[in-house]
Short mmCIF file of C-alpha atoms and ligand atoms in Angstrom, two decimals:
data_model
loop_
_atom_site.label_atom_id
_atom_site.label_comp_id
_atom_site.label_asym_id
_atom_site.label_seq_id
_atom_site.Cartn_x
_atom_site.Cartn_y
_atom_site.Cartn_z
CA UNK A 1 3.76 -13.75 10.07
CA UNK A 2 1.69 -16.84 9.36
CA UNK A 3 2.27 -20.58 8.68
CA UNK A 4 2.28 -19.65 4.94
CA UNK A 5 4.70 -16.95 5.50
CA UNK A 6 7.26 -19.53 6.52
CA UNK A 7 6.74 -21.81 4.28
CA UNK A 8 7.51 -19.35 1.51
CA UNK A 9 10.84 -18.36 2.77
CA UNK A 10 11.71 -22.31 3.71
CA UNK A 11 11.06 -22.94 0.45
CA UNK A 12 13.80 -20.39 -0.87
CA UNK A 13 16.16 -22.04 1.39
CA UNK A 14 16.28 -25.16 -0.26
CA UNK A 15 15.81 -23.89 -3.99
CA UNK A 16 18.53 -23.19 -6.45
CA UNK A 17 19.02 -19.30 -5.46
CA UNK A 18 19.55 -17.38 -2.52
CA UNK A 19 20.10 -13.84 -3.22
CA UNK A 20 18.08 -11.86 -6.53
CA UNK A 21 16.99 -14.85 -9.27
CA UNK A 22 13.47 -15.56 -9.80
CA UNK A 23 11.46 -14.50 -6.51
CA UNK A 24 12.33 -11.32 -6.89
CA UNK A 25 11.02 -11.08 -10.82
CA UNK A 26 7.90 -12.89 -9.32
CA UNK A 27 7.81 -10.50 -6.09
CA UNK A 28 7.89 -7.41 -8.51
CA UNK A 29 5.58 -8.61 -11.41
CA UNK A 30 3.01 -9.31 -8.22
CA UNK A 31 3.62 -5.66 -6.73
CA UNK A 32 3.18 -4.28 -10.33
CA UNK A 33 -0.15 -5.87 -10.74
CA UNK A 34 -1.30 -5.11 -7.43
CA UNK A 35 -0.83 -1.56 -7.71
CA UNK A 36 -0.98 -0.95 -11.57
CA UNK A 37 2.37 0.43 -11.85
CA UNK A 38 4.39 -0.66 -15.40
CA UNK A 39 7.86 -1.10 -13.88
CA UNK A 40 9.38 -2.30 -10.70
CA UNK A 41 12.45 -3.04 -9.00
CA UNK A 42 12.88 -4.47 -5.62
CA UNK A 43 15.97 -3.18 -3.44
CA UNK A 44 17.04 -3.47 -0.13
CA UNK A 45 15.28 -0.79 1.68
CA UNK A 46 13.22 2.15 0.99
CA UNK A 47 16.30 4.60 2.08
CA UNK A 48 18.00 2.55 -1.33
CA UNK A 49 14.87 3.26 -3.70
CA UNK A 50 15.24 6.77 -2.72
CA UNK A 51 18.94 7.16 -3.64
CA UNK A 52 18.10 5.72 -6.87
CA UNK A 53 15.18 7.65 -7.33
CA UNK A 54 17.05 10.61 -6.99
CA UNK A 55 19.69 9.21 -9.39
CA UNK A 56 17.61 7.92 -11.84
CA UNK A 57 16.27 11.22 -12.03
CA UNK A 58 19.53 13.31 -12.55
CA UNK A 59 19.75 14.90 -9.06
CA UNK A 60 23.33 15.66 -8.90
CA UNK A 61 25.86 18.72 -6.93
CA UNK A 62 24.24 21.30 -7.21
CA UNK A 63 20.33 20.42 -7.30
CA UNK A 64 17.40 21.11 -5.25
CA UNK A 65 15.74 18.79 -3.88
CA UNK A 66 12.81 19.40 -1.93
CA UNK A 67 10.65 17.37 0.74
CA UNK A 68 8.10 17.78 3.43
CA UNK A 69 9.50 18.84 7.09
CA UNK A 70 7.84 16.30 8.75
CA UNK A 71 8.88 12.55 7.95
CA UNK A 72 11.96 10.39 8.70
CA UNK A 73 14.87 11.75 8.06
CA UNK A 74 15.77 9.05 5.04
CA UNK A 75 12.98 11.08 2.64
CA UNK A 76 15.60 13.99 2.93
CA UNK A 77 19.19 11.88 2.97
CA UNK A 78 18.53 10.58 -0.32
CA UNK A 79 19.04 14.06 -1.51
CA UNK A 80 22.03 14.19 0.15
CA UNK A 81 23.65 10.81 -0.73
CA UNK A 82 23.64 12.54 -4.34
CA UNK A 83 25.17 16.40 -2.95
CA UNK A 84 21.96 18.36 -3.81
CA UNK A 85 20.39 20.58 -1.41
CA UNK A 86 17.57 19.91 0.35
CA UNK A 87 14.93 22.26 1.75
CA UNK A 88 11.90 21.45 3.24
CA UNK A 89 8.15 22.78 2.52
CA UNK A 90 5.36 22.99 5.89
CA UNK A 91 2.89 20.50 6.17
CA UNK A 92 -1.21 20.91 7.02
CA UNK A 93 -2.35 20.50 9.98
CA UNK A 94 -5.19 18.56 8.57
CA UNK A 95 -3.62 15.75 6.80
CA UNK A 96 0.00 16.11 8.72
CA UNK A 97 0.92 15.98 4.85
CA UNK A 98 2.98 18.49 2.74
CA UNK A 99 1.23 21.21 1.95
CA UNK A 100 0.16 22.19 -1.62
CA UNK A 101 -0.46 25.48 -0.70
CA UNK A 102 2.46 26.46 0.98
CA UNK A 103 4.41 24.71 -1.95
CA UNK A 104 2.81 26.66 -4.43
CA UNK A 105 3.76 29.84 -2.30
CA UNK A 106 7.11 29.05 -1.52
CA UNK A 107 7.80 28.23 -5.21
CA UNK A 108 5.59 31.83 -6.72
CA UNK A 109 7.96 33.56 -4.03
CA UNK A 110 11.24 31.76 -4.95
CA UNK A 111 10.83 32.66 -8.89
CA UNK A 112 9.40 36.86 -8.03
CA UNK A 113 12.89 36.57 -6.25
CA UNK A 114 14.63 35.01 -8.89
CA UNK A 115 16.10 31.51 -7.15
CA UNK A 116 16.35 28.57 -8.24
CA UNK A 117 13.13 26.40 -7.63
CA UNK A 118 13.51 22.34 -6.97
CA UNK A 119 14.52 19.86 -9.77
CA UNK A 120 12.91 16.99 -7.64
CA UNK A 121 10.39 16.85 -5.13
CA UNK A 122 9.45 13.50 -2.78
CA UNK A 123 6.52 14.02 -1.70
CA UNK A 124 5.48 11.77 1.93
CA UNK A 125 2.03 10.07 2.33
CA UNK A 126 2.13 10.59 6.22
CA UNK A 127 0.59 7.59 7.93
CA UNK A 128 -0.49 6.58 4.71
CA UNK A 129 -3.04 8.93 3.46
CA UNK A 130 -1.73 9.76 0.13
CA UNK A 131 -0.78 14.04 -0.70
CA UNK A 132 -2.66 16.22 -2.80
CA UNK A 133 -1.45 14.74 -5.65
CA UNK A 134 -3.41 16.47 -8.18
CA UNK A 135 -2.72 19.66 -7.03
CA UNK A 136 1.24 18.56 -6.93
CA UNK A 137 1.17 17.18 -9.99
CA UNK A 138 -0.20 20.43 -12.02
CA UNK A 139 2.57 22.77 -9.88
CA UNK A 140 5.24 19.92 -11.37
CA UNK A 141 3.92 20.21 -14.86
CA UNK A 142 4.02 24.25 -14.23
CA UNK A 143 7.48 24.73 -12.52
CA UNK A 144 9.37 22.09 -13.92
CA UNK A 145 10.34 19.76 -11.29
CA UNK A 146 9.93 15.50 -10.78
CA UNK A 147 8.00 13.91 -8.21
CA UNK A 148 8.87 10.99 -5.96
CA UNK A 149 6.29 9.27 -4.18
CA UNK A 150 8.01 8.23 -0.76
CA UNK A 151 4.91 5.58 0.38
CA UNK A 152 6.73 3.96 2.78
CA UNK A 153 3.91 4.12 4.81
CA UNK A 154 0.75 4.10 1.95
CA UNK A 155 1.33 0.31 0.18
CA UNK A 156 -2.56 -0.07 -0.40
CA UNK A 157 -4.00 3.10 0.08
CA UNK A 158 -6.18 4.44 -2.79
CA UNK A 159 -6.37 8.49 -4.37
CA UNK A 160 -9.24 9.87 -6.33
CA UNK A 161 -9.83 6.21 -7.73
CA UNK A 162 -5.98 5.98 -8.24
CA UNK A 163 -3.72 3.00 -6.01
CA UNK A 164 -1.26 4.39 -4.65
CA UNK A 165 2.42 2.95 -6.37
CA UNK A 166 0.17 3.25 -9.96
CA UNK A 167 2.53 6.74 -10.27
CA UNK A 168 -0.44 8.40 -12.17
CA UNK A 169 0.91 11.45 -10.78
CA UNK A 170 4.34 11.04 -10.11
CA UNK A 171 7.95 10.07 -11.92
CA UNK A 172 8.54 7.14 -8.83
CA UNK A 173 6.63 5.91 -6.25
CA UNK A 174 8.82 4.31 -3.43
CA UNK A 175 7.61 1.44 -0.77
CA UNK A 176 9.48 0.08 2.25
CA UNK A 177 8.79 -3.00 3.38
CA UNK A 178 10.48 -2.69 6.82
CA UNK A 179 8.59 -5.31 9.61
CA UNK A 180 6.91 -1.90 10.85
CA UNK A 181 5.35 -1.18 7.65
CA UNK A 182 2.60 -2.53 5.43
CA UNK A 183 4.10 -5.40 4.36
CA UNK A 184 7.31 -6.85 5.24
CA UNK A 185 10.80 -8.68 3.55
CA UNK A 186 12.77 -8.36 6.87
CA UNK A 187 14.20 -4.93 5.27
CA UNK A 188 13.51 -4.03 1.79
CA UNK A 189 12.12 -1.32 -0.18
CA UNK A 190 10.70 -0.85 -4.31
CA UNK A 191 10.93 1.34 -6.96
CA UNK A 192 7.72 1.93 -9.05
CA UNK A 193 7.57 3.47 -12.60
CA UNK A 194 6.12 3.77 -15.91
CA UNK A 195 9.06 5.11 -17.41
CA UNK A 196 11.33 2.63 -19.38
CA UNK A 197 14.32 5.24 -19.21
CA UNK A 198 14.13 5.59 -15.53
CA UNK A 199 13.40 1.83 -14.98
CA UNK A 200 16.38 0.92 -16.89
CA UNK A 201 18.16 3.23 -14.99
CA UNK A 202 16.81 2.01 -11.80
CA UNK A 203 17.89 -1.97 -12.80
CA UNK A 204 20.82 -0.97 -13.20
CA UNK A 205 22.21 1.35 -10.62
CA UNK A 206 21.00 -1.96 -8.01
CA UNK A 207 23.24 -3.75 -8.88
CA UNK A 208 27.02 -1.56 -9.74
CA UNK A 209 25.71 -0.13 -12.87
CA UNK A 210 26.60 -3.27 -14.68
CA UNK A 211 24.77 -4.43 -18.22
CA UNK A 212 24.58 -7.45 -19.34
CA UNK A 213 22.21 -6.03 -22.10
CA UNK A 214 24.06 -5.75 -25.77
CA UNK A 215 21.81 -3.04 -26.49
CA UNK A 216 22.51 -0.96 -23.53
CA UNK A 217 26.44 -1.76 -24.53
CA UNK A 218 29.24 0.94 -25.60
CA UNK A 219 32.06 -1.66 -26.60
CA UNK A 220 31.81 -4.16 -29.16
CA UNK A 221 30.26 -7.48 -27.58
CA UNK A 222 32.91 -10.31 -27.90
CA UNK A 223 31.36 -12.92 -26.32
CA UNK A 224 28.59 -14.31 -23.65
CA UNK A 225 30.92 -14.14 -20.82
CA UNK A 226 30.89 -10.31 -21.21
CA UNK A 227 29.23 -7.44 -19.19
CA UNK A 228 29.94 -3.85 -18.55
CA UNK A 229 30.12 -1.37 -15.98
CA UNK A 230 28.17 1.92 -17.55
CA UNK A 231 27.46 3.94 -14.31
CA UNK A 232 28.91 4.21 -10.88
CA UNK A 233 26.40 1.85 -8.77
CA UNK A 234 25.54 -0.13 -5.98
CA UNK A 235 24.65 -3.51 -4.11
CA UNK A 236 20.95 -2.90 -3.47
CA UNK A 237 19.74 -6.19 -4.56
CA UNK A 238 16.77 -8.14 -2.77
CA UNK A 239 17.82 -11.44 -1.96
CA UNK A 240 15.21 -14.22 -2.95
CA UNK A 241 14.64 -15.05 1.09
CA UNK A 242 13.82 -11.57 1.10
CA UNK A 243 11.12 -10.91 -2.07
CA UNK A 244 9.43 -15.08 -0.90
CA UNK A 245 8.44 -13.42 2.52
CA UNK A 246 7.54 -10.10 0.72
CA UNK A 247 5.20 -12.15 -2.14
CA UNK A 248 3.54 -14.37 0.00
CA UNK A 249 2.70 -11.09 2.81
CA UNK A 250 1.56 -9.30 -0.33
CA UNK A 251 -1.81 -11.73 -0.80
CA UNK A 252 -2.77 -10.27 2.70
CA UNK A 253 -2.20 -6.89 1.90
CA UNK A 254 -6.33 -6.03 1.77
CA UNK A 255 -6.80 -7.79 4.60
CA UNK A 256 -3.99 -5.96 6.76
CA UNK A 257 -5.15 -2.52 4.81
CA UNK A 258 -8.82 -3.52 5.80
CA UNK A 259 -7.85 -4.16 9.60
CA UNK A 260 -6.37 -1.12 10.17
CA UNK A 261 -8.83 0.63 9.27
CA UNK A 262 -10.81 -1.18 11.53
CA UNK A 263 -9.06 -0.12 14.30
CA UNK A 264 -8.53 3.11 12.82
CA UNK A 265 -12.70 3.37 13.15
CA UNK A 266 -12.90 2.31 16.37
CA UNK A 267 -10.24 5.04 17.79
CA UNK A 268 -12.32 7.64 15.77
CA UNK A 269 -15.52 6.18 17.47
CA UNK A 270 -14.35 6.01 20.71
CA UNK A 271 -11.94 8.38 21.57
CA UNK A 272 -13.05 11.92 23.10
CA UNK A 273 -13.55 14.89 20.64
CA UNK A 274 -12.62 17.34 23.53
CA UNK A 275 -9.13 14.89 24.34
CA UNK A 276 -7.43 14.58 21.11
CA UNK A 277 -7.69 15.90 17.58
CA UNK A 278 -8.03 12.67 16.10
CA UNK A 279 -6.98 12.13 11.84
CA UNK A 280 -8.80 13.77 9.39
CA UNK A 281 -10.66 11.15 6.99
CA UNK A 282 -10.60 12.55 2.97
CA UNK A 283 -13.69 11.47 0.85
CA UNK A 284 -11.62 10.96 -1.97
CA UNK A 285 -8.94 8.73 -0.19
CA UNK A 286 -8.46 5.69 1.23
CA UNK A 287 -5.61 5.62 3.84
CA UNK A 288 -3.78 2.65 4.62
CA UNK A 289 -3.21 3.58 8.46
CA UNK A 290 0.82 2.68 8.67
CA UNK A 291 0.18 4.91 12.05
CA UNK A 292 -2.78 6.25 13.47
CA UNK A 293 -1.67 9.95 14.86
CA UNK A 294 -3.40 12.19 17.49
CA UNK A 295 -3.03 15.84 18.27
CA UNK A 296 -3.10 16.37 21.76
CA UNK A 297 -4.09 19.94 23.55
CA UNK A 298 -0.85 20.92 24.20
CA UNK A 299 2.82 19.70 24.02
CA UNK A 300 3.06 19.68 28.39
CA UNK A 301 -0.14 17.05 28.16
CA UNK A 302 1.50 15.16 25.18
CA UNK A 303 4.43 14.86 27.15
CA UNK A 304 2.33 13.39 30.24
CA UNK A 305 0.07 11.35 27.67
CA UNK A 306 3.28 9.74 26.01
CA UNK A 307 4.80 8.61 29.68
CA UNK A 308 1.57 7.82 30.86
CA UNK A 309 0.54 5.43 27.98
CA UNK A 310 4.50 3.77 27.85
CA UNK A 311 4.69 3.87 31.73
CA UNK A 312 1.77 1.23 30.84
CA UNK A 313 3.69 -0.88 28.35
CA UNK A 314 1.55 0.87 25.77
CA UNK A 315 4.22 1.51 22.95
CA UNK A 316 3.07 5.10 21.92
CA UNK A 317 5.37 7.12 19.62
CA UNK A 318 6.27 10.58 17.94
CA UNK A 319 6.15 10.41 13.91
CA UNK A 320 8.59 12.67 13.85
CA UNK A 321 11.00 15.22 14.90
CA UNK A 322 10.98 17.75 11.99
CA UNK A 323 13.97 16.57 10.63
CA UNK A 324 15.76 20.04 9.90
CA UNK A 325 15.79 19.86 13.81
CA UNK A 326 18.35 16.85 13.66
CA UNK A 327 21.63 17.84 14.70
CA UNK A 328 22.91 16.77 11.39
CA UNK A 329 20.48 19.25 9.52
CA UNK A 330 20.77 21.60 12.32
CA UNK A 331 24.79 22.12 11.74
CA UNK A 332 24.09 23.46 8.31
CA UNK A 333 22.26 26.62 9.89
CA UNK A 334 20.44 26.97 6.68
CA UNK A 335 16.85 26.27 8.22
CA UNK A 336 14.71 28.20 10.76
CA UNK A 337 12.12 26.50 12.55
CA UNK A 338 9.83 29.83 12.32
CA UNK A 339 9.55 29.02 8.31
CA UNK A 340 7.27 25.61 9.22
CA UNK A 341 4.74 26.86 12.18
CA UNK A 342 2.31 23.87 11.29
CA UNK A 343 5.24 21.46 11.29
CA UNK A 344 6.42 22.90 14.85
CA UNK A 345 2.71 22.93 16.01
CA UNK A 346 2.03 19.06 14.71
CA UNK A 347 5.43 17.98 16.18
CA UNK A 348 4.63 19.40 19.86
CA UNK A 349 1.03 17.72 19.67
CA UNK A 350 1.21 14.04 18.00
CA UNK A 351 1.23 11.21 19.19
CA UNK A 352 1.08 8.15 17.27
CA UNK A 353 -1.05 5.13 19.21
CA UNK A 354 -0.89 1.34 18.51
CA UNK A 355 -2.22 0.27 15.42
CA UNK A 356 -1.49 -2.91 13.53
CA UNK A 357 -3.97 -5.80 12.80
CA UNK A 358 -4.20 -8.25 15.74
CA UNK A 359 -4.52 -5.34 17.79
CA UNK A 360 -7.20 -6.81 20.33
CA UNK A 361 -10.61 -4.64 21.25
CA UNK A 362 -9.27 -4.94 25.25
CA UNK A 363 -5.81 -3.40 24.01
CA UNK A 364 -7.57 -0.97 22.39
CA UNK A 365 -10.20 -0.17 25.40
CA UNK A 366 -6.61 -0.41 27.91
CA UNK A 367 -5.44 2.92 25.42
CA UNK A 368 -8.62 4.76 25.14
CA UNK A 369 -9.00 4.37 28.90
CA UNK A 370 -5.70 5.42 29.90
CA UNK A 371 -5.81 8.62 27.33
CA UNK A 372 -8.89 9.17 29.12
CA UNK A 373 -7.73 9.62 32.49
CA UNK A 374 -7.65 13.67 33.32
CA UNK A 375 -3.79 15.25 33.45
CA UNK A 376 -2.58 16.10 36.81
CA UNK A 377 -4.65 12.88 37.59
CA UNK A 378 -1.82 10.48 37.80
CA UNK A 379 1.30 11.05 39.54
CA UNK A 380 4.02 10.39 36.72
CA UNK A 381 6.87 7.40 38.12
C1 PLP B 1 10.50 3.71 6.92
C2 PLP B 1 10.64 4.91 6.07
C3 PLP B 1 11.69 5.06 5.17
C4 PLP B 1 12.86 4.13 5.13
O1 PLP B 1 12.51 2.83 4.92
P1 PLP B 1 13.62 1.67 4.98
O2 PLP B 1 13.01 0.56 4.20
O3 PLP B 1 13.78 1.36 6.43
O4 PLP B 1 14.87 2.19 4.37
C5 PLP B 1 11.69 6.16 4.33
N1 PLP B 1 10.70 7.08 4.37
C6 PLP B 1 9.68 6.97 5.25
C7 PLP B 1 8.60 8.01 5.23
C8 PLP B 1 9.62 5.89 6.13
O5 PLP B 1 8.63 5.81 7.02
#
């Protein structure tokens, strides 16, 4: 937060609106520019743009959905929310995204044996490097399905030329602007399209399905006091407080998207080759570095790395548990860890260190050194 920052939101608090009036409009005509996209709505999280992705685009009883194994657990709960099924598809080790590859077998295998394949698939960019989209895109023009973008963690980060929220090769693209992420409203998410039908959709379902369109009407209009209920929907709505914080952290997006990967340079500089696998840069990408994750040797040394680096007041992390290991997944007994060896592989190695942009060159020396120090070295508490 800067000085700007609160002035923004000050300035809300003393204006004519509070919750959704005209700093959200502004808030989403900025984000649309910024990224290229044609349509956008602002909500209150990026777990809320999900559900509504999913509605928008039909998901209903009945439906696949299907997502990578390895993100949190609110990529896969959207699908839920709307009683499809969800199944997940392994990630590469390389990128820690989905992989193409293994979704292009998984969906060869599941039409030879004659099931059903997915009717929408989100797609995660993991720390923000953005998927294989091309290759994604081309299997969803070939089998049929939608894509959702969840970007939660990619606001800023650039494929093959394309910005990431510009949906070039998806149906949705999906941001969160949670304090932990790129940019933040407090809590708050967005919905990105070019698709009038699902934007329209999308509008609506924020705020209890209600029109106040007399185009989008079924009844006769009888007057201006008159709106209708069309679909079963929700209160999602940004409040104003909300999309003034989120506008005015927006102008510094390239300069917290250029900071991170500052620090993201000087990890990859200066941490040991032989200590920790460190993230895997694409030529054609640019990532936005939401985290910055490692790959340690072996789950026993991530284990001592993790205490080691906390015990320190260094707040380290694990991005994520697979989340068909969740209890909640776990109970349905339809998923079997031995399907997603590179998601069971990643999730016993990473380790996510600090990264965010006032990170300080002696904080980052304090982790290097401490990864640095040999296991066994350091009696643990
Ligand atoms: C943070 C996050 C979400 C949820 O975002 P909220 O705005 O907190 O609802 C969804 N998906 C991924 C990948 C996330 O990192």
């Amino acid at each position: 937060m800067d000085s700007t920052d609160v002035q923004a939101v000050m300035d809300v608090l003393v204006s004519e609106y509070l919750t959704q009036g005209p700093m959200v409009s502004s808030f989403e005509a900025d984000l649309a520019s910024k990224v290229g996209a044609r349509y956008v709505t602002a909500v209150n999280s990026a777990t809320s743009a999900l559900h509504l992705s999913c509605l928008a685009l039909g998901v209903k009883p009945g439906d696949l959905v299907w997502t990578t194994a390895i993100s949190f657990v609110a990529s896969a709960n959207a699908a839920l929310y709307c009683g499809a099924e969800v199944d997940f598809v392994d990630i590469d080790l390389d990128s820690f995204n989905i992989s193409a590859q293994c979704l292009e077998e998984k969906l060869r295998q599941r039409v030879a044996t004659g099931q059903p394949t997915p009717k929408v698939m989100i797609v995660v960019h993991m720390a923000g490097q953005p998927c294989e989209m091309k290759k994604i895109y081309s299997l969803a023009k070939e089998f049929g399905f939608s894509i959702v973008e969840d970007a939660s963690h990619a606001l800023g980060s650039v494929y093959s030329g394309s910005l990431t929220g510009s949906c070039e090769y998806s149906d949705i693209t999906v941001f969160s602007f949670h304090p932990v992420k790129m940019i933040t409203t407090g809590e708050g998410g967005a919905c990105l399209t070019n698709k009038p039908e699902i934007h329209a959709k999308i509008q609506r379902l924020r705020s209890h399905g209600i029109t106040r369109d007399v185009n989008e009407m079924e009844f006769e209009y009888p007057g201006s006091w008159y709106y209708e209920q069309l679909d079963l929907g929700f209160n999602y709505r940004l409040s104003d407080i909300q999309a003034a914080l989120g506008q005015s952290q927006l102008k510094r997006l390239d300069e917290f998207v250029q900071k991170r990967n500052e620090v993201a340079d000087w990890y990859g500089e200066n941490l040991r080759e032989d200590q920790v696998v460190k993230p895997k840069i694409y030529e054609d990408r640019i990532s936005s570095f939401h985290l910055y994750v490692v790959l340690l040797a072996n789950s026993n040394e991530r284990k001592v790395t993790f205490e080691r680096l906390r015990s320190n007041g260094i707040a380290v992390n694990v991005h994520y548990i697979p989340i068909y290991r969740h209890p909640y997944y776990k109970r349905m007994g339809k998923y079997n860890p031995l399907d997603f060896p590179a998601a069971e592989e990643y999730y016993s190695r990473c380790l996510s260190l600090p990264i965010f942009p006032g990170i300080s060159e002696s904080q980052l020396k304090q982790v290097a050194s401490i990864i640095s120090e040999p296991i066994g070295h350091q009696t643990i508490f």
